[in-house]
């Protein structure tokens, strides 16, 4: 579970309405905003490191999707729930409990990172802790999480959900359809968070699906369906919170579709010049981080100076993580004894 707000966003500094529910909503909003900020600024740093040639491989940003992603992360419980993030889920990963250093270690190739400096930057995870390393094959994480949920059911576990994320492009794959169908048949406590960010790489949504709204598919699969404004942290927290609670209470699988614009290229090597300029002025193109800051100021929850203090604290955290990861050793293929967790035989052999 996410840690609570840091001192600069302590409830004591906010209004004193005395209304517990309003206080809780404000605290959750501020805590989630902090994960969004950490995600945004850490990805800005990753982008700069990539441009400076310090990162091998791709850098995929979740710019514009932090509200959706973080709102999912804060609603999951590390230790009992399972989570399979996608490429644009830096915010959700952090909110779920991934330490920032693990992100930096993976991108910077540290041998001390969760993937020991051996795998793609976004393929990191800790499967034994319910935090699945993503598979690049779009759509496949739905069946991976569904399988994890079935395993927990067979083991007699209770009070758990599983969540994964997908894009509008990934929703067109065969694996996605097959997994959604099976999850509904099994009435799994599965949350699928879909970001319709208008483009699948350079393919616009109009060339990706023909239904009016992707959430309309929920009824065909046998999922509960929810639409969410991905630019509004308030809506993300309310809608995703409701969907997670429904799945946890036995309400079966939930499909949440967020409308948003990807505010970056597909990855840092893509300048997104294909994005229709008209789209950039649509309501769904609003930057969710900026919108959250405007809300915080408008509600009087924090002053501009508090936001600046918070930003500095987050920057310091990022500086520490980057400099630590940069000093760490890189893998040496000639000397390391390393295997993938692909079979019981290999795992047992290496743990013996
Ligand atoms: C099965 C499969 N086909 C193609 C790819 C290559 N690929 C990686 S990301 C991507 C676009 C994904 O678009 P979308 O699902 O809308 O997510 P977004 O990048 O917009 O967040 C493609 C085609 C892949 N990883 N897996």
CSV table of C-alpha atoms in Angstrom, one decimal, residues 70-350:
chain,number,residue,atom,x,y,z
A,70,UNK,CA,-1.4,6.4,-9.7
A,71,UNK,CA,-5.1,6.1,-8.8
A,72,UNK,CA,-4.9,2.4,-9.6
A,73,UNK,CA,-1.7,2.0,-7.6
A,74,UNK,CA,-3.0,3.6,-4.5
A,75,UNK,CA,-6.1,1.4,-4.5
A,76,UNK,CA,-4.1,-1.9,-4.6
A,77,UNK,CA,-2.7,-3.6,-1.5
A,78,UNK,CA,0.9,-4.7,-1.8
A,79,UNK,CA,1.2,-8.1,-0.2
A,80,UNK,CA,-2.2,-9.5,-1.1
A,81,UNK,CA,-3.1,-8.0,-4.5
A,82,UNK,CA,-1.3,-8.6,-7.8
A,83,UNK,CA,-0.4,-6.0,-10.3
A,84,UNK,CA,0.9,-6.1,-13.9
A,85,UNK,CA,1.8,-2.6,-15.0
A,86,UNK,CA,2.3,-1.6,-18.7
A,87,UNK,CA,4.9,0.8,-20.2
A,88,UNK,CA,3.3,4.0,-19.1
A,89,UNK,CA,2.8,3.0,-15.5
A,90,UNK,CA,5.7,4.6,-13.7
A,91,UNK,CA,3.1,6.4,-11.4
A,92,UNK,CA,1.2,3.2,-10.7
A,93,UNK,CA,4.4,1.2,-10.0
A,94,UNK,CA,5.5,3.8,-7.4
A,95,UNK,CA,2.1,4.1,-5.8
A,96,UNK,CA,1.9,0.3,-5.6
A,97,UNK,CA,5.2,0.3,-3.6
A,98,UNK,CA,8.1,0.0,-6.1
A,99,UNK,CA,11.0,2.0,-4.6
A,100,UNK,CA,12.2,4.7,-7.0
A,101,UNK,CA,15.7,3.3,-6.9
A,102,UNK,CA,14.5,0.1,-8.6
A,103,UNK,CA,13.3,2.0,-11.6
A,104,UNK,CA,16.6,3.9,-11.9
A,105,UNK,CA,18.6,0.7,-11.4
A,106,UNK,CA,16.7,-1.0,-14.3
A,107,UNK,CA,17.1,2.0,-16.7
A,108,UNK,CA,20.7,2.5,-15.8
A,109,UNK,CA,21.6,-1.2,-16.0
A,110,UNK,CA,22.7,-1.7,-12.4
A,111,UNK,CA,23.5,-5.3,-11.3
A,112,UNK,CA,21.8,-4.6,-8.0
A,113,UNK,CA,18.4,-3.8,-9.6
A,114,UNK,CA,15.4,-6.2,-9.6
A,115,UNK,CA,16.3,-7.5,-13.1
A,116,UNK,CA,20.1,-7.4,-12.3
A,117,UNK,CA,20.7,-5.1,-15.2
A,118,UNK,CA,19.8,-7.8,-17.7
A,119,UNK,CA,16.4,-7.0,-19.2
A,120,UNK,CA,14.4,-4.2,-20.9
A,121,UNK,CA,13.9,-1.1,-18.9
A,122,UNK,CA,10.2,-1.7,-18.4
A,123,UNK,CA,10.2,-5.4,-17.9
A,124,UNK,CA,10.9,-5.1,-14.3
A,125,UNK,CA,9.0,-6.6,-11.4
A,126,UNK,CA,9.0,-8.9,-8.3
A,127,UNK,CA,6.7,-11.7,-9.2
A,128,UNK,CA,6.9,-13.4,-5.8
A,129,UNK,CA,5.6,-10.1,-4.3
A,130,UNK,CA,2.6,-10.0,-6.6
A,131,UNK,CA,4.3,-7.4,-8.8
A,132,UNK,CA,4.6,-8.9,-12.3
A,133,UNK,CA,7.3,-8.0,-14.8
A,134,UNK,CA,5.5,-7.0,-18.0
A,135,UNK,CA,5.6,-9.1,-21.1
A,136,UNK,CA,6.0,-6.9,-24.2
A,137,UNK,CA,3.4,-9.0,-26.1
A,138,UNK,CA,0.4,-6.7,-25.8
A,139,UNK,CA,-2.7,-8.3,-24.3
A,140,UNK,CA,-0.8,-11.1,-22.6
A,141,UNK,CA,-0.6,-9.6,-19.2
A,142,UNK,CA,-4.4,-10.0,-18.8
A,143,UNK,CA,-4.1,-13.8,-19.0
A,144,UNK,CA,-1.0,-13.7,-16.8
A,145,UNK,CA,-2.9,-11.8,-14.1
A,146,UNK,CA,-5.9,-14.0,-14.6
A,147,UNK,CA,-3.7,-17.1,-14.0
A,148,UNK,CA,-2.3,-15.5,-10.9
A,149,UNK,CA,-5.8,-14.9,-9.6
A,150,UNK,CA,-6.8,-18.5,-10.3
A,151,UNK,CA,-3.7,-19.7,-8.4
A,152,UNK,CA,-4.6,-17.6,-5.4
A,153,UNK,CA,-8.1,-18.9,-5.5
A,154,UNK,CA,-6.8,-22.5,-5.6
A,155,UNK,CA,-4.5,-21.7,-2.7
A,156,UNK,CA,-7.5,-20.6,-0.6
A,157,UNK,CA,-6.4,-17.0,-0.4
A,158,UNK,CA,-9.2,-14.4,0.2
A,159,UNK,CA,-9.6,-10.6,-0.1
A,160,UNK,CA,-7.5,-10.0,-3.1
A,161,UNK,CA,-7.8,-8.4,-6.5
A,162,UNK,CA,-5.5,-8.4,-9.6
A,163,UNK,CA,-5.0,-5.4,-11.9
A,164,UNK,CA,-3.4,-4.8,-15.2
A,165,UNK,CA,-3.2,-2.0,-17.7
A,166,UNK,CA,-3.7,-1.9,-21.5
A,167,UNK,CA,-3.9,0.6,-24.3
A,168,UNK,CA,-6.4,1.0,-27.1
A,169,UNK,CA,-4.0,-0.8,-29.4
A,170,UNK,CA,-3.4,-3.7,-27.1
A,171,UNK,CA,-7.2,-4.1,-26.7
A,172,UNK,CA,-7.3,-5.2,-30.4
A,173,UNK,CA,-5.1,-8.2,-29.9
A,174,UNK,CA,-6.4,-11.8,-29.8
A,175,UNK,CA,-4.8,-12.5,-26.5
A,176,UNK,CA,-6.7,-9.6,-24.9
A,177,UNK,CA,-10.1,-10.9,-26.1
A,178,UNK,CA,-9.4,-14.5,-25.1
A,179,UNK,CA,-8.2,-13.5,-21.6
A,180,UNK,CA,-11.1,-11.1,-21.0
A,181,UNK,CA,-13.5,-13.8,-21.9
A,182,UNK,CA,-12.0,-16.4,-19.6
A,183,UNK,CA,-11.7,-13.9,-16.7
A,184,UNK,CA,-15.4,-13.2,-17.0
A,185,UNK,CA,-16.4,-16.9,-17.2
A,186,UNK,CA,-14.4,-17.4,-14.0
A,187,UNK,CA,-15.7,-14.3,-12.4
A,188,UNK,CA,-12.2,-13.3,-11.3
A,189,UNK,CA,-11.6,-10.2,-9.2
A,190,UNK,CA,-9.7,-8.6,-12.1
A,191,UNK,CA,-9.4,-4.9,-12.9
A,192,UNK,CA,-8.4,-4.0,-16.4
A,193,UNK,CA,-7.5,-0.3,-16.7
A,194,UNK,CA,-7.5,0.8,-20.4
A,195,UNK,CA,-6.0,4.1,-21.5
A,196,UNK,CA,-7.5,5.3,-24.7
A,197,UNK,CA,-4.7,7.8,-25.3
A,198,UNK,CA,-5.8,8.4,-28.9
A,199,UNK,CA,-2.8,6.7,-30.6
A,200,UNK,CA,-1.3,3.2,-30.7
A,201,UNK,CA,2.2,4.4,-31.7
A,202,UNK,CA,1.2,6.4,-34.7
A,203,UNK,CA,-2.2,4.6,-35.4
A,204,UNK,CA,-5.1,6.9,-34.4
A,205,UNK,CA,-8.1,5.5,-32.4
A,206,UNK,CA,-10.2,5.9,-35.5
A,207,UNK,CA,-8.2,3.2,-37.2
A,208,UNK,CA,-8.1,1.1,-34.1
A,209,UNK,CA,-11.7,0.4,-33.2
A,210,UNK,CA,-15.2,1.1,-34.6
A,211,UNK,CA,-17.4,1.0,-31.5
A,212,UNK,CA,-18.5,4.4,-30.1
A,213,UNK,CA,-16.6,3.9,-26.8
A,214,UNK,CA,-14.3,1.1,-25.8
A,215,UNK,CA,-16.2,0.7,-22.5
A,216,UNK,CA,-19.1,-0.6,-24.6
A,217,UNK,CA,-17.1,-3.8,-25.0
A,218,UNK,CA,-17.5,-4.5,-21.3
A,219,UNK,CA,-21.0,-5.9,-21.7
A,220,UNK,CA,-19.9,-8.3,-24.4
A,221,UNK,CA,-17.1,-9.7,-22.3
A,222,UNK,CA,-19.2,-9.9,-19.2
A,223,UNK,CA,-17.3,-7.2,-17.3
A,224,UNK,CA,-18.7,-4.3,-15.4
A,225,UNK,CA,-17.7,-1.2,-17.4
A,226,UNK,CA,-16.6,2.2,-16.1
A,227,UNK,CA,-15.6,5.4,-18.1
A,228,UNK,CA,-13.2,7.8,-16.5
A,229,UNK,CA,-11.9,11.2,-17.3
A,230,UNK,CA,-8.1,10.5,-17.3
A,231,UNK,CA,-7.3,14.2,-16.9
A,232,UNK,CA,-9.2,14.4,-13.6
A,233,UNK,CA,-7.5,12.9,-10.5
A,234,UNK,CA,-10.8,13.3,-8.6
A,235,UNK,CA,-12.6,11.2,-11.2
A,236,UNK,CA,-9.8,8.7,-11.4
A,237,UNK,CA,-9.7,8.1,-7.7
A,238,UNK,CA,-13.5,7.9,-7.4
A,239,UNK,CA,-14.1,5.6,-10.4
A,240,UNK,CA,-11.1,3.4,-10.0
A,241,UNK,CA,-11.7,3.2,-6.3
A,242,UNK,CA,-15.3,2.1,-6.9
A,243,UNK,CA,-14.2,-0.5,-9.5
A,244,UNK,CA,-11.5,-2.0,-7.2
A,245,UNK,CA,-13.9,-2.1,-4.3
A,246,UNK,CA,-16.5,-3.9,-6.4
A,247,UNK,CA,-14.0,-6.5,-7.6
A,248,UNK,CA,-12.8,-7.0,-4.0
A,249,UNK,CA,-16.4,-7.4,-2.8
A,250,UNK,CA,-17.1,-10.3,-5.3
A,251,UNK,CA,-18.5,-8.2,-8.1
A,252,UNK,CA,-16.5,-9.9,-10.7
A,253,UNK,CA,-14.2,-8.4,-13.4
A,254,UNK,CA,-14.2,-4.7,-14.1
A,255,UNK,CA,-13.1,-2.8,-17.2
A,256,UNK,CA,-12.2,0.9,-16.7
A,257,UNK,CA,-11.6,3.0,-19.8
A,258,UNK,CA,-9.9,6.3,-19.4
A,259,UNK,CA,-9.9,8.9,-22.1
A,260,UNK,CA,-6.7,10.9,-22.3
A,261,UNK,CA,-4.0,12.1,-24.8
A,262,UNK,CA,-0.5,10.6,-24.6
A,263,UNK,CA,1.6,13.8,-24.0
A,264,UNK,CA,4.8,12.2,-25.3
A,265,UNK,CA,5.9,10.2,-28.3
A,266,UNK,CA,5.5,6.4,-28.2
A,267,UNK,CA,9.0,6.5,-26.7
A,268,UNK,CA,11.7,9.1,-26.6
A,269,UNK,CA,12.9,8.2,-30.1
A,270,UNK,CA,9.4,9.3,-31.4
A,271,UNK,CA,8.7,13.0,-31.8
A,272,UNK,CA,4.9,12.3,-32.2
A,273,UNK,CA,4.8,14.6,-35.2
A,274,UNK,CA,1.8,12.6,-36.5
A,275,UNK,CA,-0.5,13.8,-33.7
A,276,UNK,CA,-3.3,15.9,-35.2
A,277,UNK,CA,-2.9,19.5,-33.9
A,278,UNK,CA,-6.6,19.8,-33.4
A,279,UNK,CA,-6.5,16.9,-30.9
A,280,UNK,CA,-4.1,18.9,-28.7
A,281,UNK,CA,-6.8,21.4,-28.0
A,282,UNK,CA,-9.5,18.8,-27.0
A,283,UNK,CA,-10.6,18.6,-23.3
A,284,UNK,CA,-8.9,15.2,-23.0
A,285,UNK,CA,-5.6,16.7,-23.9
A,286,UNK,CA,-5.4,18.5,-20.6
A,287,UNK,CA,-2.3,17.7,-18.5
A,288,UNK,CA,-3.6,15.7,-15.5
A,289,UNK,CA,-0.7,16.9,-13.3
A,290,UNK,CA,-1.3,20.5,-14.0
A,291,UNK,CA,-5.0,20.0,-13.4
A,292,UNK,CA,-4.4,18.4,-10.1
A,293,UNK,CA,-2.1,21.3,-9.0
A,294,UNK,CA,-4.8,23.8,-10.0
A,295,UNK,CA,-7.3,21.9,-7.9
A,296,UNK,CA,-5.0,21.8,-4.9
A,297,UNK,CA,-4.5,25.6,-5.1
A,298,UNK,CA,-8.2,26.3,-5.8
A,299,UNK,CA,-9.3,24.2,-2.8
A,300,UNK,CA,-6.7,25.9,-0.6
A,301,UNK,CA,-5.2,22.5,0.3
A,302,UNK,CA,-1.7,23.8,-0.2
A,303,UNK,CA,-0.1,27.1,-1.1
A,304,UNK,CA,2.1,27.7,-4.2
A,305,UNK,CA,5.1,27.7,-1.9
A,306,UNK,CA,4.1,24.3,-0.5
A,307,UNK,CA,4.0,22.9,-4.0
A,308,UNK,CA,7.5,24.3,-4.7
A,309,UNK,CA,8.8,22.7,-1.5
A,310,UNK,CA,7.2,19.4,-2.4
A,311,UNK,CA,8.8,19.6,-5.9
A,312,UNK,CA,12.2,20.3,-4.4
A,313,UNK,CA,11.9,17.3,-2.1
A,314,UNK,CA,10.9,15.1,-5.0
A,315,UNK,CA,13.8,16.3,-7.1
A,316,UNK,CA,16.2,15.5,-4.2
A,317,UNK,CA,14.8,12.0,-4.0
A,318,UNK,CA,15.3,11.6,-7.7
A,319,UNK,CA,18.9,13.0,-7.5
A,320,UNK,CA,19.7,10.4,-4.8
A,321,UNK,CA,18.3,7.5,-6.7
A,322,UNK,CA,20.0,8.4,-9.9
A,323,UNK,CA,23.4,9.0,-8.3
A,324,UNK,CA,23.2,5.8,-6.3
A,325,UNK,CA,22.2,3.7,-9.4
A,326,UNK,CA,25.0,5.3,-11.5
A,327,UNK,CA,27.6,4.3,-8.9
A,328,UNK,CA,26.5,0.6,-8.8
A,329,UNK,CA,28.2,-2.2,-10.8
A,330,UNK,CA,26.8,-3.4,-14.1
A,331,UNK,CA,26.4,-7.1,-14.9
A,332,UNK,CA,29.3,-9.2,-16.0
A,333,UNK,CA,28.0,-12.0,-18.3
A,334,UNK,CA,31.2,-13.9,-18.0
A,335,UNK,CA,31.0,-14.4,-14.2
A,336,UNK,CA,27.4,-14.3,-13.2
A,337,UNK,CA,25.2,-17.2,-12.3
A,338,UNK,CA,21.8,-16.1,-13.5
A,339,UNK,CA,18.6,-17.7,-14.7
A,340,UNK,CA,15.1,-16.6,-15.6
A,341,UNK,CA,12.4,-17.7,-13.3
A,342,UNK,CA,11.0,-19.8,-16.1
A,343,UNK,CA,10.7,-23.3,-14.7
A,344,UNK,CA,10.6,-24.9,-11.3
A,345,UNK,CA,13.6,-27.0,-12.2
A,346,UNK,CA,15.7,-23.9,-12.8
A,347,UNK,CA,14.4,-22.0,-9.8
A,348,UNK,CA,15.0,-24.9,-7.4
A,349,UNK,CA,18.4,-25.5,-8.9
A,350,UNK,CA,19.4,-22.0,-8.3
